[in-house]
Amino acid sequence: MSGLRKGLTSYGDAGFSLFLRKAFIKAMGYSDDALDRPIVGITNTASDYNPCHGNMPDLIESAKRGVMLAGALPMVFPTISIHESFAHPTSMFLRNLMAMDTEEMIRAQPMDAVIVIGGCDKTLPAQIMGATSAGLPTIVVPTGPMVVGHHKGEVLGACTDCRRLWGQHRAGTIDEAEIETISGRLAPSVGTCMVMGTASTMACMIEALGLSLPMAATAPAVHAERRRIAEASGRRAAEMAVAGGPTPRELITPASVRNALAVLQAIGGSTNGIIHLTAMAGRVGLKLDLAALDELSREVPVLVDLKPSGAHYMEHLHHAGGVPALLRELAPVLDMACGTLAGGTLAEIAAGAERVPGQTVIRPWDAPLQGSGAIAVLFGNLAPRGAVIKQSAASPALLRHKGRAVVFDSAADMAARIDLDDLDVTADDILVLRHTGPVGAPGMPEAGYLPIPLKLARKGVKDMVRISDARMSGTAFGTIVLHITPESAVGGPLALVRTGDIIALDVPARRIDLLIDQADWATRQAVLDLAAPPFVPGRGYARLFATSVLQADEGCDFDFLRYDQGEST
């Protein structure tokens, strides 16, 4: 069945079910001609709390136009919307809820293909997770990055410059009046962050996976081209509705996932991209290999000169040829035979990429921004199942470092003590934050970007080694070890660390270790084993999250949502 006849409500009489459905939808003014066409669902994730999706009405209208020009019927339906800055306790806590909402609404309502429109960090992975499990042909339309801001002759980008300038305000070099002025200039338009944060990282990886049209990752949110891409996506969705594919499950393959990881390394992408891609791949039964990711970090250099690893912004990447031009540079390490929903292969898309004379945003292979990839994977006695560091945004002098641990037991503990004048800390110490993982926080917040203690910031200290079981925004920078797995709240070794212990970070050797003797380790482990289990909420989504969420190396998806080879769609 297709169109309006698909997924009829069960009343025990299929003819009556269709009659009733048509009778009610005709109340909206639809004709029989419209109702006999293939249906393309379009997600509406607009929200007054979500400025990243501020162009949603325009994109929906453009996508609808494309669907109708191709002869199908567009039907818009709402799902929840998540914005990084407005979600409590953290947007990651709600990602799986949005994935469930998206999946169930696709399943529950008659449609032959779906267009998912989203932008802010967790929305695109949530939508792809849900749509992949639902099994329909799906095309992704990112909302696009905002344009750059300006202040005193300097180009600004949210939120890398948010963090840099706030750090200067904390240190006393920017006063209250100026920081308020800056707050009105950092985000000058709707759209996602215009640096290589998580939103832009995911958009680039999604384009590399073949789930969106060429140039969809980079066109600015407020440019007319963004609306034209939405229209073209609507037209393509209508074609996919008739053809019955491709579906995300056909496009997310071992080869395409490796391609996406290579792009992640080359763009200086967000560490969050690892968790989200792991969850997306898990929906088709694939396991992301952290060791393979690290191999790519040694093979693939950073080619995109974009903040926070470089100097430029997303609109500059767009004008330099976008992801298609990057694919052309990365061709030696990619499987260019991978298909895309645009109808061709990556090789065909790369061959058609624009060549922009004199552009410096996408570096050639033999003149990279950095000789190694953006993200390294660490193992060791502190991270038996892995941890990650964005080495492209770290201080080179700190990539091999031994220091004394200064431990914070929670984000609240850190907030209470980090700025105390009597905090026992030096620039050579290692700041440790625990109980900020998927279960412990809950929701694995972006708390890994621990602020420099105020007493040190006032002395000009700009970076220190910081480690945690939390995440970090892709817009952030510094020598920061993240995603330590298993997390401290479920008995991971990070729970054993005490202030004063020596920790050794060796990024070239891919190690993170607690340097205590085995007897001391065993004594601490015995005490930890007697500790009370993590608190489990009594009701609602919070209880579901606490009892079902997986660790970072498994994508923080819910255990019951991963692909089961025996399931049907």
PDB file of N, CA and C in Angstrom, residues 225-317:
ATOM      1  N   GLU A 225      20.095  30.244  -1.484  1.00  0.00           N
ATOM      2  CA  GLU A 225      20.505  28.906  -1.895  1.00  0.00           C
ATOM      3  C   GLU A 225      20.016  27.842  -0.926  1.00  0.00           C
ATOM      4  N   ARG A 226      19.929  28.181   0.356  1.00  0.00           N
ATOM      5  CA  ARG A 226      19.413  27.227   1.337  1.00  0.00           C
ATOM      6  C   ARG A 226      17.980  26.842   0.988  1.00  0.00           C
ATOM      7  N   ARG A 227      17.170  27.795   0.559  1.00  0.00           N
ATOM      8  CA  ARG A 227      15.785  27.504   0.190  1.00  0.00           C
ATOM      9  C   ARG A 227      15.729  26.701  -1.110  1.00  0.00           C
ATOM     10  N   ARG A 228      16.646  26.989  -2.040  1.00  0.00           N
ATOM     11  CA  ARG A 228      16.663  26.219  -3.281  1.00  0.00           C
ATOM     12  C   ARG A 228      17.055  24.761  -3.018  1.00  0.00           C
ATOM     13  N   ILE A 229      17.976  24.557  -2.065  1.00  0.00           N
ATOM     14  CA  ILE A 229      18.332  23.188  -1.694  1.00  0.00           C
ATOM     15  C   ILE A 229      17.135  22.474  -1.089  1.00  0.00           C
ATOM     16  N   ALA A 230      16.358  23.172  -0.271  1.00  0.00           N
ATOM     17  CA  ALA A 230      15.150  22.568   0.305  1.00  0.00           C
ATOM     18  C   ALA A 230      14.152  22.207  -0.786  1.00  0.00           C
ATOM     19  N   GLU A 231      14.005  23.088  -1.786  1.00  0.00           N
ATOM     20  CA  GLU A 231      13.087  22.782  -2.892  1.00  0.00           C
ATOM     21  C   GLU A 231      13.566  21.560  -3.668  1.00  0.00           C
ATOM     22  N   ALA A 232      14.858  21.529  -3.985  1.00  0.00           N
ATOM     23  CA  ALA A 232      15.402  20.382  -4.710  1.00  0.00           C
ATOM     24  C   ALA A 232      15.264  19.101  -3.899  1.00  0.00           C
ATOM     25  N   SER A 233      15.409  19.207  -2.564  1.00  0.00           N
ATOM     26  CA  SER A 233      15.231  18.043  -1.699  1.00  0.00           C
ATOM     27  C   SER A 233      13.791  17.551  -1.740  1.00  0.00           C
ATOM     28  N   GLY A 234      12.832  18.485  -1.805  1.00  0.00           N
ATOM     29  CA  GLY A 234      11.433  18.096  -1.932  1.00  0.00           C
ATOM     30  C   GLY A 234      11.156  17.354  -3.226  1.00  0.00           C
ATOM     31  N   ARG A 235      11.746  17.849  -4.314  1.00  0.00           N
ATOM     32  CA  ARG A 235      11.572  17.181  -5.606  1.00  0.00           C
ATOM     33  C   ARG A 235      12.162  15.758  -5.554  1.00  0.00           C
ATOM     34  N   ARG A 236      13.373  15.654  -4.977  1.00  0.00           N
ATOM     35  CA  ARG A 236      14.016  14.339  -4.904  1.00  0.00           C
ATOM     36  C   ARG A 236      13.240  13.401  -3.985  1.00  0.00           C
ATOM     37  N   ALA A 237      12.689  13.922  -2.899  1.00  0.00           N
ATOM     38  CA  ALA A 237      11.898  13.088  -1.993  1.00  0.00           C
ATOM     39  C   ALA A 237      10.686  12.507  -2.709  1.00  0.00           C
ATOM     40  N   ALA A 238      10.051  13.298  -3.579  1.00  0.00           N
ATOM     41  CA  ALA A 238       8.906  12.797  -4.328  1.00  0.00           C
ATOM     42  C   ALA A 238       9.318  11.658  -5.256  1.00  0.00           C
ATOM     43  N   GLU A 239      10.479  11.792  -5.881  1.00  0.00           N
ATOM     44  CA  GLU A 239      10.981  10.712  -6.731  1.00  0.00           C
ATOM     45  C   GLU A 239      11.266   9.462  -5.915  1.00  0.00           C
ATOM     46  N   MET A 240      11.843   9.645  -4.725  1.00  0.00           N
ATOM     47  CA  MET A 240      12.151   8.510  -3.856  1.00  0.00           C
ATOM     48  C   MET A 240      10.876   7.842  -3.356  1.00  0.00           C
ATOM     49  N   ALA A 241       9.807   8.624  -3.165  1.00  0.00           N
ATOM     50  CA  ALA A 241       8.532   8.066  -2.718  1.00  0.00           C
ATOM     51  C   ALA A 241       7.980   7.098  -3.751  1.00  0.00           C
ATOM     52  N   VAL A 242       8.158   7.421  -5.024  1.00  0.00           N
ATOM     53  CA  VAL A 242       7.683   6.551  -6.108  1.00  0.00           C
ATOM     54  C   VAL A 242       8.597   5.342  -6.271  1.00  0.00           C
ATOM     55  N   ALA A 243       9.914   5.588  -6.185  1.00  0.00           N
ATOM     56  CA  ALA A 243      10.889   4.512  -6.406  1.00  0.00           C
ATOM     57  C   ALA A 243      10.995   3.559  -5.225  1.00  0.00           C
ATOM     58  N   GLY A 244      10.617   4.043  -4.036  1.00  0.00           N
ATOM     59  CA  GLY A 244      10.721   3.209  -2.840  1.00  0.00           C
ATOM     60  C   GLY A 244      12.106   3.193  -2.219  1.00  0.00           C
ATOM     61  N   GLY A 245      12.975   4.110  -2.611  1.00  0.00           N
ATOM     62  CA  GLY A 245      14.323   4.161  -2.035  1.00  0.00           C
ATOM     63  C   GLY A 245      15.149   5.237  -2.690  1.00  0.00           C
ATOM     64  N   PRO A 246      16.388   5.389  -2.254  1.00  0.00           N
ATOM     65  CA  PRO A 246      17.045   4.556  -1.243  1.00  0.00           C
ATOM     66  C   PRO A 246      16.623   4.930   0.173  1.00  0.00           C
ATOM     67  N   THR A 247      16.750   3.991   1.082  1.00  0.00           N
ATOM     68  CA  THR A 247      16.491   4.231   2.494  1.00  0.00           C
ATOM     69  C   THR A 247      17.819   4.471   3.204  1.00  0.00           C
ATOM     70  N   PRO A 248      17.796   5.061   4.390  1.00  0.00           N
ATOM     71  CA  PRO A 248      19.038   5.228   5.148  1.00  0.00           C
ATOM     72  C   PRO A 248      19.766   3.919   5.374  1.00  0.00           C
ATOM     73  N   ARG A 249      19.016   2.845   5.560  1.00  0.00           N
ATOM     74  CA  ARG A 249      19.629   1.541   5.813  1.00  0.00           C
ATOM     75  C   ARG A 249      20.455   1.068   4.617  1.00  0.00           C
ATOM     76  N   GLU A 250      20.076   1.508   3.401  1.00  0.00           N
ATOM     77  CA  GLU A 250      20.845   1.160   2.209  1.00  0.00           C
ATOM     78  C   GLU A 250      22.097   2.018   2.069  1.00  0.00           C
ATOM     79  N   LEU A 251      22.078   3.223   2.605  1.00  0.00           N
ATOM     80  CA  LEU A 251      23.181   4.162   2.423  1.00  0.00           C
ATOM     81  C   LEU A 251      24.191   4.131   3.565  1.00  0.00           C
ATOM     82  N   ILE A 252      23.760   3.747   4.759  1.00  0.00           N
ATOM     83  CA  ILE A 252      24.677   3.669   5.905  1.00  0.00           C
ATOM     84  C   ILE A 252      25.300   2.286   5.909  1.00  0.00           C
ATOM     85  N   THR A 253      26.505   2.198   5.359  1.00  0.00           N
ATOM     86  CA  THR A 253      27.215   0.937   5.177  1.00  0.00           C
ATOM     87  C   THR A 253      28.593   1.045   5.831  1.00  0.00           C
ATOM     88  N   PRO A 254      29.301  -0.047   5.990  1.00  0.00           N
ATOM     89  CA  PRO A 254      30.662   0.062   6.536  1.00  0.00           C
ATOM     90  C   PRO A 254      31.532   1.040   5.749  1.00  0.00           C
ATOM     91  N   ALA A 255      31.412   1.028   4.427  1.00  0.00           N
ATOM     92  CA  ALA A 255      32.228   1.925   3.610  1.00  0.00           C
ATOM     93  C   ALA A 255      31.830   3.377   3.795  1.00  0.00           C
ATOM     94  N   SER A 256      30.516   3.657   3.830  1.00  0.00           N
ATOM     95  CA  SER A 256      30.082   5.050   3.963  1.00  0.00           C
ATOM     96  C   SER A 256      30.370   5.587   5.359  1.00  0.00           C
ATOM     97  N   VAL A 257      30.302   4.716   6.381  1.00  0.00           N
ATOM     98  CA  VAL A 257      30.636   5.148   7.739  1.00  0.00           C
ATOM     99  C   VAL A 257      32.120   5.497   7.818  1.00  0.00           C
ATOM    100  N   ARG A 258      32.965   4.698   7.193  1.00  0.00           N
ATOM    101  CA  ARG A 258      34.391   5.019   7.175  1.00  0.00           C
ATOM    102  C   ARG A 258      34.627   6.334   6.428  1.00  0.00           C
ATOM    103  N   ASN A 259      33.902   6.557   5.338  1.00  0.00           N
ATOM    104  CA  ASN A 259      34.006   7.833   4.626  1.00  0.00           C
ATOM    105  C   ASN A 259      33.660   8.998   5.548  1.00  0.00           C
ATOM    106  N   ALA A 260      32.583   8.836   6.312  1.00  0.00           N
ATOM    107  CA  ALA A 260      32.149   9.909   7.218  1.00  0.00           C
ATOM    108  C   ALA A 260      33.202  10.173   8.284  1.00  0.00           C
ATOM    109  N   LEU A 261      33.846   9.111   8.770  1.00  0.00           N
ATOM    110  CA  LEU A 261      34.901   9.288   9.771  1.00  0.00           C
ATOM    111  C   LEU A 261      36.111  10.007   9.175  1.00  0.00           C
ATOM    112  N   ALA A 262      36.427   9.717   7.927  1.00  0.00           N
ATOM    113  CA  ALA A 262      37.536  10.415   7.271  1.00  0.00           C
ATOM    114  C   ALA A 262      37.215  11.898   7.122  1.00  0.00           C
ATOM    115  N   VAL A 263      35.972  12.207   6.773  1.00  0.00           N
ATOM    116  CA  VAL A 263      35.554  13.607   6.685  1.00  0.00           C
ATOM    117  C   VAL A 263      35.628  14.265   8.055  1.00  0.00           C
ATOM    118  N   LEU A 264      35.187  13.555   9.102  1.00  0.00           N
ATOM    119  CA  LEU A 264      35.276  14.073  10.468  1.00  0.00           C
ATOM    120  C   LEU A 264      36.713  14.478  10.796  1.00  0.00           C
ATOM    121  N   GLN A 265      37.668  13.653  10.459  1.00  0.00           N
ATOM    122  CA  GLN A 265      39.066  13.967  10.734  1.00  0.00           C
ATOM    123  C   GLN A 265      39.528  15.162   9.901  1.00  0.00           C
ATOM    124  N   ALA A 266      39.131  15.230   8.649  1.00  0.00           N
ATOM    125  CA  ALA A 266      39.635  16.260   7.744  1.00  0.00           C
ATOM    126  C   ALA A 266      39.064  17.638   8.018  1.00  0.00           C
ATOM    127  N   ILE A 267      37.855  17.701   8.580  1.00  0.00           N
ATOM    128  CA  ILE A 267      37.228  19.007   8.828  1.00  0.00           C
ATOM    129  C   ILE A 267      37.564  19.566  10.207  1.00  0.00           C
ATOM    130  N   GLY A 268      38.325  18.818  11.028  1.00  0.00           N
ATOM    131  CA  GLY A 268      38.535  19.268  12.402  1.00  0.00           C
ATOM    132  C   GLY A 268      37.236  19.219  13.175  1.00  0.00           C
ATOM    133  N   GLY A 269      36.495  18.122  12.992  1.00  0.00           N
ATOM    134  CA  GLY A 269      35.123  18.046  13.484  1.00  0.00           C
ATOM    135  C   GLY A 269      34.990  17.832  14.975  1.00  0.00           C
ATOM    136  N   SER A 270      33.762  17.937  15.425  1.00  0.00           N
ATOM    137  CA  SER A 270      33.410  17.799  16.834  1.00  0.00           C
ATOM    138  C   SER A 270      33.539  16.353  17.295  1.00  0.00           C
ATOM    139  N   THR A 271      34.045  16.174  18.521  1.00  0.00           N
ATOM    140  CA  THR A 271      34.086  14.837  19.109  1.00  0.00           C
ATOM    141  C   THR A 271      32.683  14.251  19.269  1.00  0.00           C
ATOM    142  N   ASN A 272      31.671  15.110  19.376  1.00  0.00           N
ATOM    143  CA  ASN A 272      30.296  14.616  19.454  1.00  0.00           C
ATOM    144  C   ASN A 272      29.913  13.797  18.228  1.00  0.00           C
ATOM    145  N   GLY A 273      30.540  14.105  17.100  1.00  0.00           N
ATOM    146  CA  GLY A 273      30.232  13.376  15.881  1.00  0.00           C
ATOM    147  C   GLY A 273      30.479  11.881  16.015  1.00  0.00           C
ATOM    148  N   ILE A 274      31.433  11.495  16.863  1.00  0.00           N
ATOM    149  CA  ILE A 274      31.723  10.074  17.064  1.00  0.00           C
ATOM    150  C   ILE A 274      30.538   9.389  17.729  1.00  0.00           C
ATOM    151  N   ILE A 275      30.017  10.009  18.793  1.00  0.00           N
ATOM    152  CA  ILE A 275      28.887   9.414  19.515  1.00  0.00           C
ATOM    153  C   ILE A 275      27.669   9.308  18.604  1.00  0.00           C
ATOM    154  N   HIS A 276      27.382  10.379  17.870  1.00  0.00           N
ATOM    155  CA  HIS A 276      26.187  10.368  17.027  1.00  0.00           C
ATOM    156  C   HIS A 276      26.309   9.382  15.872  1.00  0.00           C
ATOM    157  N   LEU A 277      27.474   9.336  15.224  1.00  0.00           N
ATOM    158  CA  LEU A 277      27.643   8.384  14.128  1.00  0.00           C
ATOM    159  C   LEU A 277      27.579   6.952  14.647  1.00  0.00           C
ATOM    160  N   THR A 278      28.104   6.719  15.838  1.00  0.00           N
ATOM    161  CA  THR A 278      28.019   5.389  16.458  1.00  0.00           C
ATOM    162  C   THR A 278      26.562   4.985  16.643  1.00  0.00           C
ATOM    163  N   ALA A 279      25.743   5.923  17.130  1.00  0.00           N
ATOM    164  CA  ALA A 279      24.316   5.633  17.343  1.00  0.00           C
ATOM    165  C   ALA A 279      23.593   5.420  16.022  1.00  0.00           C
ATOM    166  N   MET A 280      23.898   6.250  15.022  1.00  0.00           N
ATOM    167  CA  MET A 280      23.264   6.093  13.708  1.00  0.00           C
ATOM    168  C   MET A 280      23.630   4.755  13.082  1.00  0.00           C
ATOM    169  N   ALA A 281      24.917   4.397  13.140  1.00  0.00           N
ATOM    170  CA  ALA A 281      25.360   3.117  12.579  1.00  0.00           C
ATOM    171  C   ALA A 281      24.742   1.942  13.331  1.00  0.00           C
ATOM    172  N   GLY A 282      24.567   2.124  14.654  1.00  0.00           N
ATOM    173  CA  GLY A 282      23.956   1.073  15.452  1.00  0.00           C
ATOM    174  C   GLY A 282      22.541   0.753  15.034  1.00  0.00           C
ATOM    175  N   ARG A 283      21.861   1.721  14.420  1.00  0.00           N
ATOM    176  CA  ARG A 283      20.491   1.483  13.958  1.00  0.00           C
ATOM    177  C   ARG A 283      20.434   0.583  12.716  1.00  0.00           C
ATOM    178  N   VAL A 284      21.576   0.309  12.076  1.00  0.00           N
ATOM    179  CA  VAL A 284      21.612  -0.641  10.961  1.00  0.00           C
ATOM    180  C   VAL A 284      22.469  -1.852  11.305  1.00  0.00           C
ATOM    181  N   GLY A 285      22.833  -1.986  12.579  1.00  0.00           N
ATOM    182  CA  GLY A 285      23.578  -3.148  13.020  1.00  0.00           C
ATOM    183  C   GLY A 285      25.077  -3.052  12.859  1.00  0.00           C
ATOM    184  N   LEU A 286      25.604  -1.842  12.663  1.00  0.00           N
ATOM    185  CA  LEU A 286      27.043  -1.660  12.507  1.00  0.00           C
ATOM    186  C   LEU A 286      27.647  -1.133  13.801  1.00  0.00           C
ATOM    187  N   LYS A 287      28.844  -1.588  14.123  1.00  0.00           N
ATOM    188  CA  LYS A 287      29.569  -1.114  15.293  1.00  0.00           C
ATOM    189  C   LYS A 287      30.719  -0.235  14.832  1.00  0.00           C
ATOM    190  N   LEU A 288      30.799   0.967  15.371  1.00  0.00           N
ATOM    191  CA  LEU A 288      31.886   1.863  15.018  1.00  0.00           C
ATOM    192  C   LEU A 288      33.138   1.453  15.781  1.00  0.00           C
ATOM    193  N   ASP A 289      34.215   1.249  15.060  1.00  0.00           N
ATOM    194  CA  ASP A 289      35.474   0.771  15.622  1.00  0.00           C
ATOM    195  C   ASP A 289      36.348   1.967  15.983  1.00  0.00           C
ATOM    196  N   LEU A 290      36.535   2.204  17.284  1.00  0.00           N
ATOM    197  CA  LEU A 290      37.349   3.341  17.714  1.00  0.00           C
ATOM    198  C   LEU A 290      38.803   3.205  17.261  1.00  0.00           C
ATOM    199  N   ALA A 291      39.300   1.979  17.204  1.00  0.00           N
ATOM    200  CA  ALA A 291      40.673   1.783  16.733  1.00  0.00           C
ATOM    201  C   ALA A 291      40.802   2.189  15.271  1.00  0.00           C
ATOM    202  N   ALA A 292      39.773   1.892  14.466  1.00  0.00           N
ATOM    203  CA  ALA A 292      39.791   2.299  13.060  1.00  0.00           C
ATOM    204  C   ALA A 292      39.723   3.811  12.935  1.00  0.00           C
ATOM    205  N   LEU A 293      38.943   4.442  13.800  1.00  0.00           N
ATOM    206  CA  LEU A 293      38.892   5.906  13.812  1.00  0.00           C
ATOM    207  C   LEU A 293      40.271   6.485  14.096  1.00  0.00           C
ATOM    208  N   ASP A 294      40.983   5.881  15.042  1.00  0.00           N
ATOM    209  CA  ASP A 294      42.305   6.391  15.371  1.00  0.00           C
ATOM    210  C   ASP A 294      43.290   6.165  14.229  1.00  0.00           C
ATOM    211  N   GLU A 295      43.163   5.052  13.526  1.00  0.00           N
ATOM    212  CA  GLU A 295      44.016   4.830  12.356  1.00  0.00           C
ATOM    213  C   GLU A 295      43.820   5.941  11.338  1.00  0.00           C
ATOM    214  N   LEU A 296      42.583   6.360  11.155  1.00  0.00           N
ATOM    215  CA  LEU A 296      42.305   7.459  10.227  1.00  0.00           C
ATOM    216  C   LEU A 296      42.933   8.758  10.698  1.00  0.00           C
ATOM    217  N   SER A 297      43.048   8.937  12.023  1.00  0.00           N
ATOM    218  CA  SER A 297      43.664  10.166  12.530  1.00  0.00           C
ATOM    219  C   SER A 297      45.133  10.245  12.145  1.00  0.00           C
ATOM    220  N   ARG A 298      45.755   9.099  11.916  1.00  0.00           N
ATOM    221  CA  ARG A 298      47.163   9.073  11.503  1.00  0.00           C
ATOM    222  C   ARG A 298      47.302   9.162   9.985  1.00  0.00           C
ATOM    223  N   GLU A 299      46.217   8.853   9.287  1.00  0.00           N
ATOM    224  CA  GLU A 299      46.263   8.796   7.824  1.00  0.00           C
ATOM    225  C   GLU A 299      45.703  10.057   7.165  1.00  0.00           C
ATOM    226  N   VAL A 300      44.689  10.648   7.796  1.00  0.00           N
ATOM    227  CA  VAL A 300      43.973  11.761   7.172  1.00  0.00           C
ATOM    228  C   VAL A 300      44.331  13.064   7.879  1.00  0.00           C
ATOM    229  N   PRO A 301      44.916  14.024   7.189  1.00  0.00           N
ATOM    230  CA  PRO A 301      45.249  15.300   7.820  1.00  0.00           C
ATOM    231  C   PRO A 301      44.031  16.208   7.921  1.00  0.00           C
ATOM    232  N   VAL A 302      44.137  17.264   8.732  1.00  0.00           N
ATOM    233  CA  VAL A 302      43.098  18.299   8.774  1.00  0.00           C
ATOM    234  C   VAL A 302      43.293  19.194   7.548  1.00  0.00           C
ATOM    235  N   LEU A 303      42.301  19.194   6.672  1.00  0.00           N
ATOM    236  CA  LEU A 303      42.386  19.967   5.437  1.00  0.00           C
ATOM    237  C   LEU A 303      41.541  21.240   5.455  1.00  0.00           C
ATOM    238  N   VAL A 304      40.560  21.297   6.360  1.00  0.00           N
ATOM    239  CA  VAL A 304      39.639  22.445   6.373  1.00  0.00           C
ATOM    240  C   VAL A 304      40.088  23.447   7.431  1.00  0.00           C
ATOM    241  N   ASP A 305      40.378  24.649   6.993  1.00  0.00           N
ATOM    242  CA  ASP A 305      40.888  25.712   7.867  1.00  0.00           C
ATOM    243  C   ASP A 305      39.695  26.478   8.450  1.00  0.00           C
ATOM    244  N   LEU A 306      39.124  25.904   9.503  1.00  0.00           N
ATOM    245  CA  LEU A 306      37.905  26.452  10.089  1.00  0.00           C
ATOM    246  C   LEU A 306      38.040  26.455  11.604  1.00  0.00           C
ATOM    247  N   LYS A 307      37.498  27.455  12.265  1.00  0.00           N
ATOM    248  CA  LYS A 307      37.482  27.471  13.722  1.00  0.00           C
ATOM    249  C   LYS A 307      36.679  26.281  14.240  1.00  0.00           C
ATOM    250  N   PRO A 308      37.083  25.695  15.385  1.00  0.00           N
ATOM    251  CA  PRO A 308      38.133  26.129  16.312  1.00  0.00           C
ATOM    252  C   PRO A 308      39.532  25.626  15.985  1.00  0.00           C
ATOM    253  N   SER A 309      39.681  24.762  14.970  1.00  0.00           N
ATOM    254  CA  SER A 309      41.018  24.269  14.634  1.00  0.00           C
ATOM    255  C   SER A 309      41.787  25.258  13.765  1.00  0.00           C
ATOM    256  N   GLY A 310      41.069  26.071  13.002  1.00  0.00           N
ATOM    257  CA  GLY A 310      41.691  27.011  12.069  1.00  0.00           C
ATOM    258  C   GLY A 310      41.168  28.419  12.228  1.00  0.00           C
ATOM    259  N   ALA A 311      40.943  29.098  11.081  1.00  0.00           N
ATOM    260  CA  ALA A 311      40.650  30.529  11.139  1.00  0.00           C
ATOM    261  C   ALA A 311      39.329  30.935  10.497  1.00  0.00           C
ATOM    262  N   HIS A 312      38.778  30.127   9.575  1.00  0.00           N
ATOM    263  CA  HIS A 312      37.627  30.560   8.787  1.00  0.00           C
ATOM    264  C   HIS A 312      36.306  30.070   9.385  1.00  0.00           C
ATOM    265  N   TYR A 313      35.205  30.296   8.608  1.00  0.00           N
ATOM    266  CA  TYR A 313      33.852  30.000   9.074  1.00  0.00           C
ATOM    267  C   TYR A 313      33.094  29.239   7.987  1.00  0.00           C
ATOM    268  N   MET A 314      31.919  28.718   8.342  1.00  0.00           N
ATOM    269  CA  MET A 314      31.192  27.832   7.441  1.00  0.00           C
ATOM    270  C   MET A 314      30.837  28.494   6.114  1.00  0.00           C
ATOM    271  N   GLU A 315      30.478  29.755   6.110  1.00  0.00           N
ATOM    272  CA  GLU A 315      30.124  30.383   4.833  1.00  0.00           C
ATOM    273  C   GLU A 315      31.334  30.425   3.900  1.00  0.00           C
ATOM    274  N   HIS A 316      32.538  30.506   4.483  1.00  0.00           N
ATOM    275  CA  HIS A 316      33.747  30.486   3.660  1.00  0.00           C
ATOM    276  C   HIS A 316      33.975  29.089   3.072  1.00  0.00           C
ATOM    277  N   LEU A 317      33.685  28.050   3.858  1.00  0.00           N
ATOM    278  CA  LEU A 317      33.773  26.688   3.338  1.00  0.00           C
ATOM    279  C   LEU A 317      32.781  26.497   2.195  1.00  0.00           C
TER     280      LEU A 317
END
